[in-house]
mmCIF file with all atom_site columns, C-alpha atoms in Angstrom:
data_model
loop_
_atom_site.group_PDB
_atom_site.id
_atom_site.type_symbol
_atom_site.label_atom_id
_atom_site.label_alt_id
_atom_site.label_comp_id
_atom_site.label_asym_id
_atom_site.label_entity_id
_atom_site.label_seq_id
_atom_site.pdbx_PDB_ins_code
_atom_site.Cartn_x
_atom_site.Cartn_y
_atom_site.Cartn_z
_atom_site.occupancy
_atom_site.B_iso_or_equiv
_atom_site.pdbx_formal_charge
_atom_site.auth_seq_id
_atom_site.auth_comp_id
_atom_site.auth_asym_id
_atom_site.auth_atom_id
_atom_site.pdbx_PDB_model_num
ATOM 1   C CA . MET A 1 1   ? -77.150  -22.452 80.392  1.00 0.00 ? 1465 MET A CA 1
ATOM 2   C CA . ASN A 1 2   ? -80.674  -23.499 81.397  1.00 0.00 ? 1466 ASN A CA 1
ATOM 3   C CA . THR A 1 3   ? -81.266  -27.171 80.937  1.00 0.00 ? 1467 THR A CA 1
ATOM 4   C CA . GLU A 1 4   ? -85.025  -27.115 80.855  1.00 0.00 ? 1468 GLU A CA 1
ATOM 5   C CA . LYS A 1 5   ? -84.742  -24.528 77.849  1.00 0.00 ? 1469 LYS A CA 1
ATOM 6   C CA . LEU A 1 6   ? -82.065  -26.625 76.080  1.00 0.00 ? 1470 LEU A CA 1
ATOM 7   C CA . LYS A 1 7   ? -84.415  -29.872 76.190  1.00 0.00 ? 1471 LYS A CA 1
ATOM 8   C CA . LYS A 1 8   ? -87.110  -27.844 74.675  1.00 0.00 ? 1472 LYS A CA 1
ATOM 9   C CA . LEU A 1 9   ? -85.320  -26.866 71.940  1.00 0.00 ? 1473 LEU A CA 1
ATOM 10  C CA . GLN A 1 10  ? -83.955  -30.321 71.412  1.00 0.00 ? 1474 GLN A CA 1
ATOM 11  C CA . SER A 1 11  ? -87.302  -31.934 71.115  1.00 0.00 ? 1475 SER A CA 1
ATOM 12  C CA . GLN A 1 12  ? -88.433  -29.347 68.595  1.00 0.00 ? 1476 GLN A CA 1
ATOM 13  C CA . VAL A 1 13  ? -85.495  -30.244 66.229  1.00 0.00 ? 1477 VAL A CA 1
ATOM 14  C CA . ARG A 1 14  ? -86.288  -33.827 65.769  1.00 0.00 ? 1478 ARG A CA 1
ATOM 15  C CA . ILE A 1 15  ? -88.750  -34.739 63.169  1.00 0.00 ? 1479 ILE A CA 1
ATOM 16  C CA . GLY A 1 16  ? -89.268  -38.401 63.413  1.00 0.00 ? 1480 GLY A CA 1
ATOM 17  C CA . GLY A 1 17  ? -88.095  -41.138 65.747  1.00 0.00 ? 1481 GLY A CA 1
ATOM 18  C CA . LYS A 1 18  ? -84.808  -42.303 67.002  1.00 0.00 ? 1482 LYS A CA 1
ATOM 19  C CA . GLY A 1 19  ? -82.159  -42.418 64.318  1.00 0.00 ? 1483 GLY A CA 1
ATOM 20  C CA . THR A 1 20  ? -83.810  -39.784 61.945  1.00 0.00 ? 1484 THR A CA 1
ATOM 21  C CA . PRO A 1 21  ? -81.850  -36.623 60.843  1.00 0.00 ? 1485 PRO A CA 1
ATOM 22  C CA . ARG A 1 22  ? -82.544  -33.416 62.930  1.00 0.00 ? 1486 ARG A CA 1
ATOM 23  C CA . ARG A 1 23  ? -84.041  -31.266 60.514  1.00 0.00 ? 1487 ARG A CA 1
ATOM 24  C CA . LYS A 1 24  ? -87.097  -28.787 60.715  1.00 0.00 ? 1488 LYS A CA 1
ATOM 25  C CA . LYS A 1 25  ? -88.069  -29.119 57.086  1.00 0.00 ? 1489 LYS A CA 1
ATOM 26  C CA . LYS A 1 26  ? -87.417  -31.833 54.580  1.00 0.00 ? 1490 LYS A CA 1
ATOM 27  C CA . VAL A 1 27  ? -85.651  -30.154 51.169  1.00 0.00 ? 1491 VAL A CA 1
ATOM 28  C CA . VAL A 1 28  ? -87.249  -31.628 48.133  1.00 0.00 ? 1492 VAL A CA 1
ATOM 29  C CA . HIS A 1 29  ? -84.945  -31.438 45.304  1.00 0.00 ? 1493 HIS A CA 1
ATOM 30  C CA . VAL A 1 30  ? -86.971  -31.135 41.845  1.00 0.00 ? 1494 VAL A CA 1
ATOM 31  C CA . THR A 1 31  ? -84.576  -32.020 39.020  1.00 0.00 ? 1495 THR A CA 1
ATOM 32  C CA . ALA A 1 32  ? -84.909  -31.459 35.362  1.00 0.00 ? 1496 ALA A CA 1
ATOM 33  C CA . ALA A 1 33  ? -84.645  -35.271 34.632  1.00 0.00 ? 1497 ALA A CA 1
ATOM 34  C CA . THR A 1 34  ? -87.908  -35.729 36.180  1.00 0.00 ? 1498 THR A CA 1
ATOM 35  C CA . ASP A 1 35  ? -89.480  -33.128 34.127  1.00 0.00 ? 1499 ASP A CA 1
ATOM 36  C CA . ASP A 1 36  ? -87.874  -34.642 31.171  1.00 0.00 ? 1500 ASP A CA 1
ATOM 37  C CA . LYS A 1 37  ? -89.196  -37.992 32.231  1.00 0.00 ? 1501 LYS A CA 1
ATOM 38  C CA . LYS A 1 38  ? -92.807  -36.797 32.504  1.00 0.00 ? 1502 LYS A CA 1
ATOM 39  C CA . LEU A 1 39  ? -92.593  -35.092 28.996  1.00 0.00 ? 1503 LEU A CA 1
ATOM 40  C CA . GLN A 1 40  ? -91.312  -38.122 27.434  1.00 0.00 ? 1504 GLN A CA 1
ATOM 41  C CA . SER A 1 41  ? -94.209  -40.263 29.086  1.00 0.00 ? 1505 SER A CA 1
ATOM 42  C CA . SER A 1 42  ? -96.741  -37.785 27.907  1.00 0.00 ? 1506 SER A CA 1
ATOM 43  C CA . LEU A 1 43  ? -95.164  -38.017 24.389  1.00 0.00 ? 1507 LEU A CA 1
ATOM 44  C CA . LYS A 1 44  ? -95.366  -41.624 24.436  1.00 0.00 ? 1508 LYS A CA 1
ATOM 45  C CA . LYS A 1 45  ? -98.947  -41.516 25.480  1.00 0.00 ? 1509 LYS A CA 1
ATOM 46  C CA . LEU A 1 46  ? -99.569  -39.534 22.265  1.00 0.00 ? 1510 LEU A CA 1
ATOM 47  C CA . SER A 1 47  ? -97.594  -42.128 20.197  1.00 0.00 ? 1511 SER A CA 1
ATOM 48  C CA . VAL A 1 48  ? -94.976  -39.881 18.700  1.00 0.00 ? 1512 VAL A CA 1
ATOM 49  C CA . ASN A 1 49  ? -92.554  -41.174 16.270  1.00 0.00 ? 1513 ASN A CA 1
ATOM 50  C CA . THR A 1 50  ? -88.944  -40.019 15.923  1.00 0.00 ? 1514 THR A CA 1
ATOM 51  C CA . ILE A 1 51  ? -88.053  -38.213 12.557  1.00 0.00 ? 1515 ILE A CA 1
ATOM 52  C CA . PRO A 1 52  ? -84.637  -39.207 11.431  1.00 0.00 ? 1516 PRO A CA 1
ATOM 53  C CA . GLY A 1 53  ? -82.220  -37.169 9.410   1.00 0.00 ? 1517 GLY A CA 1
ATOM 54  C CA . ILE A 1 54  ? -83.055  -33.616 10.616  1.00 0.00 ? 1518 ILE A CA 1
ATOM 55  C CA . GLU A 1 55  ? -79.841  -31.437 11.050  1.00 0.00 ? 1519 GLU A CA 1
ATOM 56  C CA . GLU A 1 56  ? -80.901  -28.272 12.244  1.00 0.00 ? 1520 GLU A CA 1
ATOM 57  C CA . VAL A 1 57  ? -84.169  -26.667 13.429  1.00 0.00 ? 1521 VAL A CA 1
ATOM 58  C CA . ASN A 1 58  ? -84.626  -22.790 13.191  1.00 0.00 ? 1522 ASN A CA 1
ATOM 59  C CA . MET A 1 59  ? -87.575  -21.169 14.954  1.00 0.00 ? 1523 MET A CA 1
ATOM 60  C CA . ILE A 1 60  ? -88.092  -17.467 13.861  1.00 0.00 ? 1524 ILE A CA 1
ATOM 61  C CA . LYS A 1 61  ? -89.634  -15.253 16.512  1.00 0.00 ? 1525 LYS A CA 1
ATOM 62  C CA . ASP A 1 62  ? -91.205  -11.924 15.539  1.00 0.00 ? 1526 ASP A CA 1
ATOM 63  C CA . ASP A 1 63  ? -88.709  -9.762  17.354  1.00 0.00 ? 1527 ASP A CA 1
ATOM 64  C CA . GLY A 1 64  ? -85.961  -10.957 14.678  1.00 0.00 ? 1528 GLY A CA 1
ATOM 65  C CA . THR A 1 65  ? -84.228  -13.575 16.872  1.00 0.00 ? 1529 THR A CA 1
ATOM 66  C CA . VAL A 1 66  ? -84.013  -17.060 16.115  1.00 0.00 ? 1530 VAL A CA 1
ATOM 67  C CA . ILE A 1 67  ? -83.923  -20.209 18.237  1.00 0.00 ? 1531 ILE A CA 1
ATOM 68  C CA . HIS A 1 68  ? -81.162  -22.543 16.675  1.00 0.00 ? 1532 HIS A CA 1
ATOM 69  C CA . PHE A 1 69  ? -81.132  -26.193 17.413  1.00 0.00 ? 1533 PHE A CA 1
ATOM 70  C CA . ASN A 1 70  ? -78.176  -28.141 15.922  1.00 0.00 ? 1534 ASN A CA 1
ATOM 71  C CA . ASN A 1 71  ? -78.746  -31.867 15.386  1.00 0.00 ? 1535 ASN A CA 1
ATOM 72  C CA . PRO A 1 72  ? -82.093  -32.003 17.591  1.00 0.00 ? 1536 PRO A CA 1
ATOM 73  C CA . LYS A 1 73  ? -84.157  -35.097 18.379  1.00 0.00 ? 1537 LYS A CA 1
ATOM 74  C CA . ALA A 1 74  ? -87.400  -34.571 16.380  1.00 0.00 ? 1538 ALA A CA 1
ATOM 75  C CA . GLN A 1 75  ? -90.695  -36.378 17.068  1.00 0.00 ? 1539 GLN A CA 1
ATOM 76  C CA . ALA A 1 76  ? -94.053  -35.906 15.645  1.00 0.00 ? 1540 ALA A CA 1
ATOM 77  C CA . SER A 1 77  ? -97.538  -37.218 16.089  1.00 0.00 ? 1541 SER A CA 1
ATOM 78  C CA . LEU A 1 78  ? -99.706  -36.344 13.085  1.00 0.00 ? 1542 LEU A CA 1
ATOM 79  C CA . ALA A 1 79  ? -102.839 -37.605 14.649  1.00 0.00 ? 1543 ALA A CA 1
ATOM 80  C CA . ALA A 1 80  ? -102.364 -35.313 17.732  1.00 0.00 ? 1544 ALA A CA 1
ATOM 81  C CA . ASN A 1 81  ? -100.895 -32.478 15.585  1.00 0.00 ? 1545 ASN A CA 1
ATOM 82  C CA . THR A 1 82  ? -97.918  -32.243 17.876  1.00 0.00 ? 1546 THR A CA 1
ATOM 83  C CA . PHE A 1 83  ? -94.274  -31.885 17.055  1.00 0.00 ? 1547 PHE A CA 1
ATOM 84  C CA . ALA A 1 84  ? -91.521  -32.005 19.806  1.00 0.00 ? 1548 ALA A CA 1
ATOM 85  C CA . ILE A 1 85  ? -87.901  -30.751 19.195  1.00 0.00 ? 1549 ILE A CA 1
ATOM 86  C CA . THR A 1 86  ? -85.392  -31.582 21.897  1.00 0.00 ? 1550 THR A CA 1
ATOM 87  C CA . GLY A 1 87  ? -81.888  -30.840 22.282  1.00 0.00 ? 1551 GLY A CA 1
ATOM 88  C CA . HIS A 1 88  ? -79.623  -27.671 22.986  1.00 0.00 ? 1552 HIS A CA 1
ATOM 89  C CA . GLY A 1 89  ? -81.149  -24.414 21.544  1.00 0.00 ? 1553 GLY A CA 1
ATOM 90  C CA . GLU A 1 90  ? -79.417  -21.126 21.181  1.00 0.00 ? 1554 GLU A CA 1
ATOM 91  C CA . ASN A 1 91  ? -80.728  -17.583 20.864  1.00 0.00 ? 1555 ASN A CA 1
ATOM 92  C CA . LYS A 1 92  ? -79.326  -15.902 17.798  1.00 0.00 ? 1556 LYS A CA 1
ATOM 93  C CA . GLN A 1 93  ? -80.111  -12.674 15.863  1.00 0.00 ? 1557 GLN A CA 1
ATOM 94  C CA . ILE A 1 94  ? -81.413  -13.299 12.291  1.00 0.00 ? 1558 ILE A CA 1
ATOM 95  C CA . ALA A 1 95  ? -78.223  -11.243 10.896  1.00 0.00 ? 1559 ALA A CA 1
ATOM 96  C CA . GLU A 1 96  ? -75.937  -13.993 12.431  1.00 0.00 ? 1560 GLU A CA 1
ATOM 97  C CA . MET A 1 97  ? -77.624  -16.756 10.423  1.00 0.00 ? 1561 MET A CA 1
ATOM 98  C CA . LEU A 1 98  ? -78.192  -14.716 7.224   1.00 0.00 ? 1562 LEU A CA 1
ATOM 99  C CA . PRO A 1 99  ? -76.589  -16.673 4.411   1.00 0.00 ? 1563 PRO A CA 1
ATOM 100 C CA . GLY A 1 100 ? -78.053  -20.102 5.316   1.00 0.00 ? 1564 GLY A CA 1
ATOM 101 C CA . ILE A 1 101 ? -81.328  -18.962 6.369   1.00 0.00 ? 1565 ILE A CA 1
ATOM 102 C CA . LEU A 1 102 ? -82.700  -17.130 3.621   1.00 0.00 ? 1566 LEU A CA 1
ATOM 103 C CA . SER A 1 103 ? -84.095  -20.382 2.016   1.00 0.00 ? 1567 SER A CA 1
ATOM 104 C CA . GLN A 1 104 ? -86.032  -21.048 5.173   1.00 0.00 ? 1568 GLN A CA 1
ATOM 105 C CA . LEU A 1 105 ? -87.753  -17.557 5.306   1.00 0.00 ? 1569 LEU A CA 1
ATOM 106 C CA . GLY A 1 106 ? -91.208  -17.068 4.096   1.00 0.00 ? 1570 GLY A CA 1
ATOM 107 C CA . PRO A 1 107 ? -92.738  -13.950 2.707   1.00 0.00 ? 1571 PRO A CA 1
ATOM 108 C CA . GLU A 1 108 ? -93.272  -12.449 6.236   1.00 0.00 ? 1572 GLU A CA 1
ATOM 109 C CA . GLY A 1 109 ? -89.822  -13.373 7.119   1.00 0.00 ? 1573 GLY A CA 1
ATOM 110 C CA . LEU A 1 110 ? -88.446  -11.674 4.089   1.00 0.00 ? 1574 LEU A CA 1
ATOM 111 C CA . ASN A 1 111 ? -90.585  -8.493  4.883   1.00 0.00 ? 1575 ASN A CA 1
ATOM 112 C CA . GLN A 1 112 ? -89.119  -8.539  8.437   1.00 0.00 ? 1576 GLN A CA 1
ATOM 113 C CA . LEU A 1 113 ? -85.534  -8.902  6.906   1.00 0.00 ? 1577 LEU A CA 1
ATOM 114 C CA . LYS A 1 114 ? -86.069  -5.891  4.582   1.00 0.00 ? 1578 LYS A CA 1
ATOM 115 C CA . ARG A 1 115 ? -87.162  -3.704  7.618   1.00 0.00 ? 1579 ARG A CA 1
ATOM 116 C CA . LEU A 1 116 ? -84.003  -4.857  9.567   1.00 0.00 ? 1580 LEU A CA 1
ATOM 117 C CA . ALA A 1 117 ? -81.763  -4.101  6.546   1.00 0.00 ? 1581 ALA A CA 1
ATOM 118 C CA . SER A 1 118 ? -83.344  -0.804  5.976   1.00 0.00 ? 1582 SER A CA 1
ATOM 119 C CA . SER A 1 119 ? -82.984  0.273   9.610   1.00 0.00 ? 1583 SER A CA 1
ATOM 120 C CA . VAL A 1 120 ? -79.264  -0.764  9.822   1.00 0.00 ? 1584 VAL A CA 1
ATOM 121 C CA . ALA A 1 121 ? -77.992  -0.033  6.417   1.00 0.00 ? 1585 ALA A CA 1
ATOM 122 C CA . ALA A 1 122 ? -79.034  3.451   6.506   1.00 0.00 ? 1586 ALA A CA 1
ATOM 123 C CA . PRO A 1 123 ? -76.774  5.185   8.980   1.00 0.00 ? 1587 PRO A CA 1
ATOM 124 C CA . LYS A 1 124 ? -76.850  8.982   8.924   1.00 0.00 ? 1588 LYS A CA 1
ATOM 125 C CA . PRO A 1 125 ? -73.495  10.461  7.841   1.00 0.00 ? 1589 PRO A CA 1
ATOM 126 C CA . LEU A 1 126 ? -72.104  12.615  10.561  1.00 0.00 ? 1590 LEU A CA 1
ATOM 127 C CA . ASP A 1 127 ? -70.128  14.872  8.334   1.00 0.00 ? 1591 ASP A CA 1
ATOM 128 C CA . GLU A 1 128 ? -69.551  15.009  4.529   1.00 0.00 ? 1592 GLU A CA 1
ATOM 129 C CA . ASP A 1 129 ? -65.685  14.875  4.911   1.00 0.00 ? 1593 ASP A CA 1
ATOM 130 C CA . ASP A 1 130 ? -65.107  12.468  1.925   1.00 0.00 ? 1594 ASP A CA 1
ATOM 131 C CA . GLU A 1 131 ? -65.767  15.234  -0.538  1.00 0.00 ? 1595 GLU A CA 1
ATOM 132 C CA . VAL A 1 132 ? -62.911  17.707  -2.135  1.00 0.00 ? 1596 VAL A CA 1
ATOM 133 C CA . PRO A 1 133 ? -63.108  20.975  -0.202  1.00 0.00 ? 1597 PRO A CA 1
ATOM 134 C CA . ASN A 1 134 ? -63.747  24.186  -2.499  1.00 0.00 ? 1598 ASN A CA 1
ATOM 135 C CA . LEU A 1 135 ? -60.676  25.986  -3.651  1.00 0.00 ? 1599 LEU A CA 1
ATOM 136 C CA . VAL A 1 136 ? -60.106  29.226  -2.093  1.00 0.00 ? 1600 VAL A CA 1
ATOM 137 C CA . GLY A 1 137 ? -57.802  31.718  -4.016  1.00 0.00 ? 1601 GLY A CA 1
ATOM 138 C CA . ASN A 1 138 ? -55.566  31.178  -7.162  1.00 0.00 ? 1602 ASN A CA 1
ATOM 139 C CA . PHE A 1 139 ? -52.863  28.624  -6.740  1.00 0.00 ? 1603 PHE A CA 1
ATOM 140 C CA . ASP A 1 140 ? -51.280  29.445  -10.075 1.00 0.00 ? 1604 ASP A CA 1
ATOM 141 C CA . GLU A 1 141 ? -50.090  32.854  -8.642  1.00 0.00 ? 1605 GLU A CA 1
ATOM 142 C CA . ALA A 1 142 ? -48.489  31.362  -5.624  1.00 0.00 ? 1606 ALA A CA 1
ATOM 143 C CA . SER A 1 143 ? -46.681  28.736  -7.596  1.00 0.00 ? 1607 SER A CA 1
ATOM 144 C CA . LYS A 1 144 ? -45.238  31.587  -9.968  1.00 0.00 ? 1608 LYS A CA 1
ATOM 145 C CA . GLN A 1 145 ? -44.194  33.726  -7.026  1.00 0.00 ? 1609 GLN A CA 1
ATOM 146 C CA . GLU A 1 146 ? -42.176  30.694  -5.663  1.00 0.00 ? 1610 GLU A CA 1
ATOM 147 C CA . ALA A 1 147 ? -40.613  30.132  -9.062  1.00 0.00 ? 1611 ALA A CA 1
ATOM 148 C CA . LYS A 1 148 ? -39.598  33.830  -9.086  1.00 0.00 ? 1612 LYS A CA 1
ATOM 149 C CA . GLU A 1 149 ? -38.298  33.669  -5.286  1.00 0.00 ? 1613 GLU A CA 1
ATOM 150 C CA . VAL A 1 150 ? -36.109  30.567  -6.414  1.00 0.00 ? 1614 VAL A CA 1
ATOM 151 C CA . LYS A 1 151 ? -34.801  32.368  -9.522  1.00 0.00 ? 1615 LYS A CA 1
ATOM 152 C CA . THR A 1 152 ? -33.657  35.195  -7.507  1.00 0.00 ? 1616 THR A CA 1
ATOM 153 C CA . GLU A 1 153 ? -31.957  32.908  -4.966  1.00 0.00 ? 1617 GLU A CA 1
ATOM 154 C CA . ASP A 1 154 ? -30.083  31.147  -7.708  1.00 0.00 ? 1618 ASP A CA 1
ATOM 155 C CA . LYS A 1 155 ? -28.785  34.434  -9.274  1.00 0.00 ? 1619 LYS A CA 1
ATOM 156 C CA . GLU A 1 156 ? -27.517  35.478  -5.765  1.00 0.00 ? 1620 GLU A CA 1
ATOM 157 C CA . VAL A 1 157 ? -25.469  32.258  -5.266  1.00 0.00 ? 1621 VAL A CA 1
ATOM 158 C CA . ASP A 1 158 ? -23.880  32.588  -8.877  1.00 0.00 ? 1622 ASP A CA 1
ATOM 159 C CA . LYS A 1 159 ? -22.641  36.289  -8.408  1.00 0.00 ? 1623 LYS A CA 1
ATOM 160 C CA . LYS A 1 160 ? -20.311  35.809  -11.294 1.00 0.00 ? 1624 LYS A CA 1
ATOM 161 C CA . PRO A 1 161 ? -20.898  38.439  -14.007 1.00 0.00 ? 1625 PRO A CA 1
ATOM 162 C CA . GLU A 1 162 ? -21.837  36.874  -17.106 1.00 0.00 ? 1626 GLU A CA 1
ATOM 163 C CA . PRO A 1 163 ? -20.220  38.282  -20.176 1.00 0.00 ? 1627 PRO A CA 1
ATOM 164 C CA . GLU A 1 164 ? -22.498  39.876  -22.618 1.00 0.00 ? 1628 GLU A CA 1
ATOM 165 C CA . THR A 1 165 ? -23.170  38.255  -25.691 1.00 0.00 ? 1629 THR A CA 1
ATOM 166 C CA . LYS A 1 166 ? -23.984  39.730  -29.114 1.00 0.00 ? 1630 LYS A CA 1
ATOM 167 C CA . ALA A 1 167 ? -27.844  38.870  -28.637 1.00 0.00 ? 1631 ALA A CA 1
ATOM 168 C CA . ASP A 1 168 ? -27.910  40.856  -25.403 1.00 0.00 ? 1632 ASP A CA 1
ATOM 169 C CA . LYS A 1 169 ? -26.254  43.788  -27.133 1.00 0.00 ? 1633 LYS A CA 1
ATOM 170 C CA . LYS A 1 170 ? -28.882  43.672  -30.032 1.00 0.00 ? 1634 LYS A CA 1
ATOM 171 C CA . THR A 1 171 ? -31.893  43.874  -27.755 1.00 0.00 ? 1635 THR A CA 1
ATOM 172 C CA . ASP A 1 172 ? -30.603  47.022  -25.989 1.00 0.00 ? 1636 ASP A CA 1
#
């Protein structure tokens, strides 16, 4: 390998002086913690106060989804008209939250819920198989025919001649 070429490549790798790492670019790690610190410092400038006793927060979107926070940290500054909700938020459908969220819905939310219910609750039936089918033919005749066949089979089994009775002689 060419030594001059190798020295040239080595000189390009070192950023600083003696003892510095050999990297061409410095990797800057931006963490969410710094963003959170910046947000908290901005809220502190607005003099927000923590609101105690809030168990859940539901933010209802226009598309029928809800951002649900369980035990959030709620802060407010009425002078700056600012509210901050921090915590773990989950995106859920409004149908999942239905029993508990009804009291929180306003008139627009109720109209949206009606539209959602009408679109979901009105499925078109594929076939009307639930009805009793129309009768074709007379089933009484078929049952009479079966009864006659059973009687003739019984007579063939009992081949004993029956003695004639006085009643049979009178009918002749």
